[in-house]
mmCIF file of C-alpha atoms in Angstrom:
data_model
loop_
_atom_site.group_PDB
_atom_site.id
_atom_site.type_symbol
_atom_site.label_atom_id
_atom_site.label_comp_id
_atom_site.label_asym_id
_atom_site.label_seq_id
_atom_site.Cartn_x
_atom_site.Cartn_y
_atom_site.Cartn_z
ATOM 1 C CA MET A 1 128.167 182.458 9.215
ATOM 2 C CA ALA A 2 129.396 183.924 12.464
ATOM 3 C CA ARG A 3 126.533 182.276 14.317
ATOM 4 C CA SER A 4 127.412 178.900 12.810
ATOM 5 C CA VAL A 5 131.035 179.219 13.921
ATOM 6 C CA TYR A 6 129.944 180.248 17.375
ATOM 7 C CA LEU A 7 127.727 177.190 17.706
ATOM 8 C CA LYS A 8 130.527 174.951 16.521
ATOM 9 C CA VAL A 9 132.879 176.432 19.093
ATOM 10 C CA ILE A 10 130.286 175.926 21.797
ATOM 11 C CA ALA A 11 129.787 172.348 20.665
ATOM 12 C CA LEU A 12 133.531 171.710 20.697
ATOM 13 C CA VAL A 13 133.863 173.221 24.180
ATOM 14 C CA LEU A 14 131.006 171.078 25.457
ATOM 15 C CA LEU A 15 132.491 168.012 23.799
ATOM 16 C CA ALA A 16 135.891 168.737 25.328
ATOM 17 C CA ALA A 17 134.289 169.286 28.711
ATOM 18 C CA GLY A 18 132.354 166.059 28.347
ATOM 19 C CA LEU A 19 135.452 164.147 27.349
ATOM 20 C CA ALA A 20 137.407 165.682 30.235
ATOM 21 C CA GLY A 21 134.620 164.827 32.624
ATOM 22 C CA TRP A 22 134.413 161.295 31.302
ATOM 23 C CA PHE A 23 138.192 160.934 31.517
ATOM 24 C CA GLY A 24 138.249 162.330 35.052
ATOM 25 C CA TRP A 25 135.405 160.095 36.181
ATOM 26 C CA SER A 26 137.112 157.082 34.634
ATOM 27 C CA ARG A 27 140.299 157.913 36.514
ATOM 28 C CA TYR A 28 138.270 158.287 39.705
ATOM 29 C CA GLN A 29 136.671 154.876 39.201
ATOM 30 C CA LEU A 30 140.081 153.341 38.584
ATOM 31 C CA PHE A 31 141.297 155.004 41.797
ATOM 32 C CA LEU A 32 138.436 153.441 43.740
ATOM 33 C CA ALA A 33 139.113 150.013 42.268
ATOM 34 C CA GLU A 34 142.871 150.063 42.834
ATOM 35 C CA PRO A 35 143.987 148.780 46.258
ATOM 36 C CA LEU A 36 146.422 150.709 48.381
ATOM 37 C CA ASP A 37 150.035 149.592 48.336
ATOM 38 C CA LEU A 38 149.809 147.889 51.727
ATOM 39 C CA PRO A 39 152.252 145.205 52.934
ATOM 40 C CA PRO A 40 151.174 141.610 52.229
ATOM 41 C CA ALA A 41 150.733 141.022 55.967
ATOM 42 C CA GLY A 42 148.703 144.215 56.339
ATOM 43 C CA THR A 43 149.516 146.953 58.822
ATOM 44 C CA VAL A 44 148.205 148.524 61.995
ATOM 45 C CA PHE A 45 147.045 152.117 61.505
ATOM 46 C CA THR A 46 146.616 154.276 64.594
ATOM 47 C CA LEU A 47 144.156 157.153 64.203
ATOM 48 C CA ALA A 48 144.578 159.829 66.846
ATOM 49 C CA PRO A 49 141.529 161.763 68.096
ATOM 50 C CA GLY A 50 140.493 164.772 66.041
ATOM 51 C CA ARG A 51 142.283 163.794 62.825
ATOM 52 C CA SER A 52 140.607 164.805 59.558
ATOM 53 C CA GLY A 53 140.286 162.864 56.338
ATOM 54 C CA GLN A 54 143.106 164.902 54.805
ATOM 55 C CA ASP A 55 145.310 164.046 57.811
ATOM 56 C CA ILE A 56 144.578 160.372 57.195
ATOM 57 C CA VAL A 57 145.520 160.559 53.520
ATOM 58 C CA ARG A 58 148.679 162.492 54.323
ATOM 59 C CA THR A 59 149.764 159.833 56.847
ATOM 60 C CA LEU A 60 148.990 157.016 54.411
ATOM 61 C CA SER A 61 151.030 158.834 51.774
ATOM 62 C CA GLU A 62 153.976 159.347 54.141
ATOM 63 C CA ARG A 63 154.037 155.603 54.723
ATOM 64 C CA GLY A 64 154.087 154.939 50.991
ATOM 65 C CA TYR A 65 150.650 153.310 50.827
ATOM 66 C CA THR A 66 149.061 155.869 48.467
ATOM 67 C CA ARG A 67 149.556 159.322 46.941
ATOM 68 C CA VAL A 68 147.801 162.533 47.876
ATOM 69 C CA GLY A 69 145.499 163.537 45.037
ATOM 70 C CA TRP A 70 142.221 165.051 43.959
ATOM 71 C CA GLN A 71 140.605 161.601 43.924
ATOM 72 C CA TRP A 72 140.837 161.360 47.719
ATOM 73 C CA ARG A 73 139.283 164.820 48.101
ATOM 74 C CA LEU A 74 136.443 163.902 45.740
ATOM 75 C CA LEU A 75 135.795 160.644 47.591
ATOM 76 C CA MET A 76 135.589 162.425 50.928
ATOM 77 C CA ARG A 77 133.302 165.095 49.484
ATOM 78 C CA LEU A 78 130.943 162.612 47.824
ATOM 79 C CA GLU A 79 130.966 160.268 50.828
ATOM 80 C CA PRO A 80 131.493 162.334 53.987
ATOM 81 C CA ARG A 81 132.316 160.377 57.139
ATOM 82 C CA VAL A 82 133.192 160.969 60.779
ATOM 83 C CA TYR A 83 136.392 159.121 61.636
ATOM 84 C CA ARG A 84 136.793 157.428 64.999
ATOM 85 C CA SER A 85 140.120 157.232 66.781
ATOM 86 C CA GLY A 86 141.823 153.970 67.667
ATOM 87 C CA GLU A 87 143.929 151.173 66.204
ATOM 88 C CA TYR A 88 142.782 149.600 62.947
ATOM 89 C CA GLN A 89 144.037 146.607 60.995
ATOM 90 C CA LEU A 90 144.459 147.570 57.343
ATOM 91 C CA ASN A 91 144.567 144.410 55.241
ATOM 92 C CA TYR A 92 146.326 143.819 51.947
ATOM 93 C CA GLY A 93 143.978 144.419 49.023
ATOM 94 C CA MET A 94 141.865 147.137 50.679
ATOM 95 C CA GLY A 95 140.836 150.015 48.421
ATOM 96 C CA PRO A 96 140.388 153.698 49.321
ATOM 97 C CA ARG A 97 136.678 153.422 50.110
ATOM 98 C CA GLU A 98 137.222 150.319 52.285
ATOM 99 C CA VAL A 99 139.959 152.070 54.261
ATOM 100 C CA LEU A 100 137.831 155.132 54.999
ATOM 101 C CA GLU A 101 134.783 152.991 55.830
ATOM 102 C CA LEU A 102 136.889 151.037 58.322
ATOM 103 C CA LEU A 103 138.306 154.159 59.963
ATOM 104 C CA ALA A 104 134.779 155.508 60.376
ATOM 105 C CA SER A 105 133.347 152.226 61.666
ATOM 106 C CA GLY A 106 134.999 152.127 65.083
ATOM 107 C CA ARG A 107 135.912 148.460 64.514
ATOM 108 C CA VAL A 108 139.216 148.935 66.268
ATOM 109 C CA LEU A 109 141.838 146.248 66.646
ATOM 110 C CA GLN A 110 141.002 143.748 69.393
ATOM 111 C CA TYR A 111 143.578 142.019 71.570
ATOM 112 C CA ARG A 112 142.997 138.888 73.648
ATOM 113 C CA LEU A 113 143.991 137.855 77.141
ATOM 114 C CA THR A 114 143.260 134.282 78.210
ATOM 115 C CA LEU A 115 142.803 133.327 81.861
ATOM 116 C CA VAL A 116 143.176 129.559 82.085
ATOM 117 C CA GLU A 117 140.957 127.305 84.187
ATOM 118 C CA GLY A 118 142.739 126.217 87.332
ATOM 119 C CA TRP A 119 145.253 129.057 87.355
ATOM 120 C CA THR A 120 146.122 130.705 90.648
ATOM 121 C CA PHE A 121 145.984 134.467 90.930
ATOM 122 C CA ALA A 122 149.789 134.531 90.923
ATOM 123 C CA GLN A 123 149.676 132.957 87.459
ATOM 124 C CA VAL A 124 147.051 135.476 86.349
ATOM 125 C CA ALA A 125 149.255 138.309 87.621
ATOM 126 C CA ALA A 126 152.249 136.962 85.708
ATOM 127 C CA GLN A 127 150.195 136.688 82.501
ATOM 128 C CA ILE A 128 148.951 140.265 82.822
ATOM 129 C CA ASP A 129 152.388 141.569 83.749
ATOM 130 C CA ALA A 130 153.834 140.027 80.584
ATOM 131 C CA ASP A 131 151.140 141.493 78.305
ATOM 132 C CA PRO A 132 152.823 144.167 76.133
ATOM 133 C CA VAL A 133 149.650 146.052 75.208
ATOM 134 C CA LEU A 134 147.658 146.368 78.436
ATOM 135 C CA GLN A 135 148.380 149.433 80.533
ATOM 136 C CA HIS A 136 149.417 148.439 84.031
ATOM 137 C CA ARG A 137 147.865 150.316 86.915
ATOM 138 C CA TYR A 138 149.094 147.735 89.398
ATOM 139 C CA ASP A 139 152.129 145.548 89.832
ATOM 140 C CA LEU A 140 149.993 142.486 90.416
ATOM 141 C CA THR A 141 153.044 140.321 90.948
ATOM 142 C CA GLU A 142 153.395 142.138 94.284
ATOM 143 C CA ALA A 143 150.921 140.710 96.803
ATOM 144 C CA GLY A 144 150.995 144.012 98.675
ATOM 145 C CA GLN A 145 149.119 145.694 95.833
ATOM 146 C CA TRP A 146 146.285 143.171 95.887
ATOM 147 C CA THR A 147 144.609 145.175 98.646
ATOM 148 C CA SER A 148 144.213 148.182 96.341
ATOM 149 C CA LEU A 149 142.751 145.929 93.647
ATOM 150 C CA LEU A 150 140.232 144.425 96.087
ATOM 151 C CA GLU A 151 139.204 147.891 97.275
ATOM 152 C CA GLU A 152 138.649 149.115 93.730
ATOM 153 C CA LEU A 153 136.633 145.996 92.932
ATOM 154 C CA ARG A 154 134.682 146.508 96.178
ATOM 155 C CA LEU A 155 135.434 142.906 96.965
ATOM 156 C CA GLU A 156 135.315 141.924 100.619
ATOM 157 C CA ALA A 157 137.463 138.818 100.609
ATOM 158 C CA PRO A 158 140.746 137.669 102.169
ATOM 159 C CA GLY A 159 142.396 137.920 98.758
ATOM 160 C CA PRO A 160 141.767 137.857 95.002
ATOM 161 C CA GLU A 161 142.168 134.087 94.650
ATOM 162 C CA GLY A 162 139.391 132.427 92.664
ATOM 163 C CA TRP A 163 137.401 135.591 92.004
ATOM 164 C CA PHE A 164 137.969 135.846 88.229
ATOM 165 C CA LEU A 165 136.215 133.713 85.627
ATOM 166 C CA PRO A 166 138.690 131.871 83.393
ATOM 167 C CA GLU A 167 138.019 132.562 79.735
ATOM 168 C CA THR A 168 139.369 134.727 76.893
ATOM 169 C CA TYR A 169 138.768 138.475 77.190
ATOM 170 C CA GLN A 170 139.072 140.965 74.346
ATOM 171 C CA TYR A 171 140.370 144.461 74.886
ATOM 172 C CA THR A 172 141.712 147.407 72.908
ATOM 173 C CA ARG A 173 144.897 149.422 73.253
ATOM 174 C CA GLY A 174 144.497 151.881 76.101
ATOM 175 C CA ASP A 175 142.616 149.431 78.325
ATOM 176 C CA THR A 176 144.193 148.682 81.694
ATOM 177 C CA ASP A 177 144.763 145.561 83.743
ATOM 178 C CA PHE A 178 141.912 146.701 85.980
ATOM 179 C CA ASP A 179 139.527 146.946 82.993
ATOM 180 C CA VAL A 180 140.087 143.280 82.135
ATOM 181 C CA LEU A 181 140.076 142.043 85.731
ATOM 182 C CA GLU A 182 136.876 143.940 86.504
ATOM 183 C CA ARG A 183 135.125 142.182 83.616
ATOM 184 C CA ALA A 184 136.486 138.818 84.704
ATOM 185 C CA HIS A 185 135.373 139.482 88.270
ATOM 186 C CA ARG A 186 131.860 140.502 87.247
ATOM 187 C CA ALA A 187 131.624 137.386 85.097
ATOM 188 C CA MET A 188 132.662 135.202 88.039
ATOM 189 C CA GLN A 189 130.194 136.909 90.366
ATOM 190 C CA ALA A 190 127.375 136.308 87.899
ATOM 191 C CA GLU A 191 128.335 132.666 87.332
ATOM 192 C CA LEU A 192 128.741 132.029 91.049
ATOM 193 C CA GLN A 193 125.315 133.499 91.797
ATOM 194 C CA ARG A 194 123.748 131.300 89.103
ATOM 195 C CA ALA A 195 125.355 128.215 90.574
ATOM 196 C CA TRP A 196 124.367 129.199 94.120
ATOM 197 C CA ALA A 197 120.765 129.850 93.107
ATOM 198 C CA ALA A 198 120.575 126.396 91.493
ATOM 199 C CA ARG A 199 122.349 124.523 94.298
ATOM 200 C CA ALA A 200 121.086 121.198 95.541
ATOM 201 C CA ILE A 201 119.303 120.986 98.888
ATOM 202 C CA GLY A 202 121.450 120.013 101.855
ATOM 203 C CA LEU A 203 124.854 121.044 100.543
ATOM 204 C CA PRO A 204 127.471 121.331 103.322
ATOM 205 C CA VAL A 205 128.434 124.862 102.278
ATOM 206 C CA GLU A 206 126.955 127.943 103.903
ATOM 207 C CA SER A 207 127.706 130.724 101.416
ATOM 208 C CA PRO A 208 128.560 131.377 97.777
ATOM 209 C CA TYR A 209 132.168 131.931 98.877
ATOM 210 C CA GLU A 210 132.366 128.432 100.341
ATOM 211 C CA LEU A 211 130.906 127.107 97.093
ATOM 212 C CA LEU A 212 133.664 128.975 95.237
ATOM 213 C CA ILE A 213 136.288 127.359 97.469
ATOM 214 C CA LEU A 214 134.866 123.883 96.871
ATOM 215 C CA ALA A 215 134.674 124.483 93.126
ATOM 216 C CA SER A 216 138.326 125.536 93.038
ATOM 217 C CA ILE A 217 139.356 122.228 94.625
ATOM 218 C CA ILE A 218 137.270 120.283 92.096
ATOM 219 C CA GLU A 219 138.940 122.261 89.312
ATOM 220 C CA LYS A 220 142.421 121.288 90.497
ATOM 221 C CA GLU A 221 141.491 117.620 90.944
ATOM 222 C CA THR A 222 140.319 116.903 87.397
ATOM 223 C CA ALA A 223 140.302 118.322 83.907
ATOM 224 C CA LEU A 224 137.590 115.870 82.784
ATOM 225 C CA ASP A 225 134.071 117.260 82.630
ATOM 226 C CA SER A 226 132.759 113.722 83.017
ATOM 227 C CA GLU A 227 134.365 113.466 86.473
ATOM 228 C CA ARG A 228 133.578 116.827 88.013
ATOM 229 C CA GLY A 229 130.187 115.768 89.337
ATOM 230 C CA GLN A 230 131.608 112.549 90.811
ATOM 231 C CA ILE A 231 134.446 114.348 92.558
ATOM 232 C CA ALA A 232 132.018 116.962 93.829
ATOM 233 C CA GLY A 233 129.907 114.113 95.216
ATOM 234 C CA VAL A 234 132.890 112.606 97.068
ATOM 235 C CA PHE A 235 133.831 115.934 98.661
ATOM 236 C CA THR A 236 130.217 116.702 99.541
ATOM 237 C CA ARG A 237 129.734 113.369 101.325
ATOM 238 C CA ARG A 238 133.031 113.706 103.174
ATOM 239 C CA LEU A 239 132.065 117.159 104.402
ATOM 240 C CA GLN A 240 128.629 115.934 105.444
ATOM 241 C CA ARG A 241 130.186 113.101 107.460
ATOM 242 C CA GLY A 242 132.820 115.284 109.086
ATOM 243 C CA MET A 243 135.647 113.523 107.235
ATOM 244 C CA LYS A 244 138.788 115.355 106.176
ATOM 245 C CA LEU A 245 138.890 116.153 102.471
ATOM 246 C CA GLN A 246 142.459 114.867 102.139
ATOM 247 C CA THR A 247 143.060 116.480 98.761
ATOM 248 C CA ASP A 248 146.603 117.065 97.535
ATOM 249 C CA PRO A 249 145.997 120.342 95.620
ATOM 250 C CA THR A 250 145.137 122.190 98.843
ATOM 251 C CA VAL A 251 148.354 120.965 100.456
ATOM 252 C CA ILE A 252 150.365 122.089 97.446
ATOM 253 C CA TYR A 253 148.707 125.504 97.522
ATOM 254 C CA GLY A 254 149.534 125.848 101.213
ATOM 255 C CA LEU A 255 153.189 125.046 100.560
ATOM 256 C CA GLY A 256 153.423 127.933 98.112
ATOM 257 C CA ALA A 257 156.922 128.558 96.763
ATOM 258 C CA ALA A 258 158.258 125.735 98.966
ATOM 259 C CA PHE A 259 156.599 123.139 96.712
ATOM 260 C CA ASP A 260 159.244 121.729 94.365
ATOM 261 C CA GLY A 261 156.966 119.542 92.250
ATOM 262 C CA ASP A 262 157.247 116.464 94.465
ATOM 263 C CA LEU A 263 154.622 116.056 97.192
ATOM 264 C CA ARG A 264 156.142 114.093 100.091
ATOM 265 C CA ARG A 265 154.670 112.365 103.117
ATOM 266 C CA ARG A 266 156.112 115.040 105.399
ATOM 267 C CA ASP A 267 154.236 117.670 103.376
ATOM 268 C CA LEU A 268 150.962 115.864 104.073
ATOM 269 C CA GLN A 269 151.821 115.879 107.779
ATOM 270 C CA THR A 270 152.934 119.516 107.982
ATOM 271 C CA ASP A 271 149.998 121.597 109.190
ATOM 272 C CA THR A 272 148.984 124.743 107.283
ATOM 273 C CA PRO A 273 145.575 126.413 106.961
ATOM 274 C CA TYR A 274 145.297 124.646 103.581
ATOM 275 C CA ASN A 275 146.323 121.150 104.657
ATOM 276 C CA THR A 276 143.128 119.119 104.357
ATOM 277 C CA TYR A 277 144.976 116.061 105.693
ATOM 278 C CA THR A 278 145.492 117.763 109.071
ATOM 279 C CA ARG A 279 142.345 119.925 109.171
ATOM 280 C CA LYS A 280 138.660 119.233 108.630
ATOM 281 C CA GLY A 281 136.418 121.294 106.419
ATOM 282 C CA LEU A 282 137.256 123.620 103.582
ATOM 283 C CA PRO A 283 140.458 125.685 103.342
ATOM 284 C CA PRO A 284 140.113 129.406 104.118
ATOM 285 C CA THR A 285 140.164 130.598 100.481
ATOM 286 C CA PRO A 286 139.883 129.200 96.974
ATOM 287 C CA ILE A 287 143.094 127.665 95.627
ATOM 288 C CA ALA A 288 142.551 128.530 91.947
ATOM 289 C CA MET A 289 140.063 129.915 89.430
ATOM 290 C CA PRO A 290 137.278 127.369 88.909
ATOM 291 C CA SER A 291 135.571 126.957 85.562
ATOM 292 C CA ARG A 292 131.837 127.221 85.035
ATOM 293 C CA ALA A 293 131.696 123.411 84.952
ATOM 294 C CA SER A 294 133.364 123.110 88.358
ATOM 295 C CA LEU A 295 131.092 125.767 89.879
ATOM 296 C CA HIS A 296 127.984 123.948 88.765
ATOM 297 C CA ALA A 297 129.406 120.549 89.760
ATOM 298 C CA ALA A 298 130.023 121.906 93.263
ATOM 299 C CA ALA A 299 126.455 123.206 93.394
ATOM 300 C CA GLN A 300 124.912 120.004 92.016
ATOM 301 C CA PRO A 301 127.151 117.053 92.974
ATOM 302 C CA GLU A 302 126.355 113.581 91.716
ATOM 303 C CA ASP A 303 124.588 111.205 94.094
ATOM 304 C CA GLY A 304 126.355 108.034 95.132
ATOM 305 C CA ASP A 305 128.220 106.298 97.906
ATOM 306 C CA THR A 306 131.843 106.844 96.892
ATOM 307 C CA LEU A 307 134.106 108.490 99.470
ATOM 308 C CA TYR A 308 137.525 108.074 97.859
ATOM 309 C CA PHE A 309 139.234 108.494 94.513
ATOM 310 C CA VAL A 310 142.749 108.103 93.161
ATOM 311 C CA ALA A 311 144.338 108.710 89.776
ATOM 312 C CA ASP A 312 144.034 105.727 87.452
ATOM 313 C CA GLY A 313 147.208 106.491 85.512
ATOM 314 C CA ASN A 314 145.283 107.284 82.318
ATOM 315 C CA GLY A 315 144.175 110.832 83.047
ATOM 316 C CA GLY A 316 141.104 109.862 85.053
ATOM 317 C CA HIS A 317 140.327 108.524 88.516
ATOM 318 C CA THR A 318 139.188 105.328 90.199
ATOM 319 C CA PHE A 319 136.342 105.923 92.675
ATOM 320 C CA SER A 320 135.773 103.730 95.738
ATOM 321 C CA GLU A 321 133.124 103.399 98.431
ATOM 322 C CA THR A 322 135.328 101.898 101.143
ATOM 323 C CA LEU A 323 138.844 102.481 102.417
ATOM 324 C CA GLU A 324 139.776 98.902 101.526
ATOM 325 C CA GLU A 325 138.710 99.380 97.900
ATOM 326 C CA HIS A 326 140.599 102.675 97.798
ATOM 327 C CA GLN A 327 143.807 101.146 99.159
ATOM 328 C CA ALA A 328 143.576 98.368 96.570
ATOM 329 C CA ALA A 329 143.205 101.014 93.816
ATOM 330 C CA VAL A 330 146.276 102.820 95.160
ATOM 331 C CA ARG A 331 148.294 99.590 95.105
ATOM 332 C CA ARG A 332 147.246 98.967 91.504
ATOM 333 C CA LEU A 333 148.334 102.492 90.584
ATOM 334 C CA LEU A 334 151.717 101.883 92.187
ATOM 335 C CA GLY A 335 152.036 98.519 90.437
ATOM 336 C CA LYS A 336 152.001 96.540 93.672
ATOM 337 C CA GLU A 337 149.119 94.312 92.606
#
């Protein structure tokens, strides 16, 4: 009899243990399936170096996104991970496993900085200066600090103008202005070398830097890809014939802060190193950041006989072979014909 009771007790204990285990496992599965109480717009979670899984759960709990409990400890024991520091975007609807997987993935939050085609370096400096996330090693709005930037980039040039490829760059919190500019500079160097290596025979430029200068002028003259090759052809033929480039963007660049948005006849007659109405050849430096398209247009200009162009009033240009044709196009633009 005693043996029978003993077996029944054992059976009851095992049944209770089984039920408790089943109940606990069910609660654990519900925990895994239930999303954290994150804001609808999500939240940025910053994980400092050396923080443990328990530190993570405690921080999430302090913010009201979850509660500390045995389920978290079981999850971290069954699925051990090494967590990587940085900023992470936690999205609404994420469950416990998804959160820990993300914090172990290293897929940190990415920020973007866009350098626009045709911008001057002063505009680049202003954009970087206004960025609230980038760390600032330089005050790039001060021209006096450009020398330090050039030295760190190991760039032997009169200035930083034109030496950064315009596109969108991603970075993470903790990156500096130099980190982004170094990438943009390397990208421009690579693109410039590709264009130089593929240049047409007989171009009137003697170095990649001169090609960069020419490309920057093309960039400022048109935003139409369909015209870049034509404009490059005009400038190439003018240089080959010893004609002045006579391009307004170089004059405007030379005026600097004195330019008030209205280019006057006296401005075209006032000599500066950048006035291509008073001086032959290329200006001493680029006047903006050229795009890839302008670099390759400068290296491979379109053939033809045109030597002049003027805005057509519709966003494009009218190209002419002779001065007489050009003057007629100007009169049409001004409504005098």
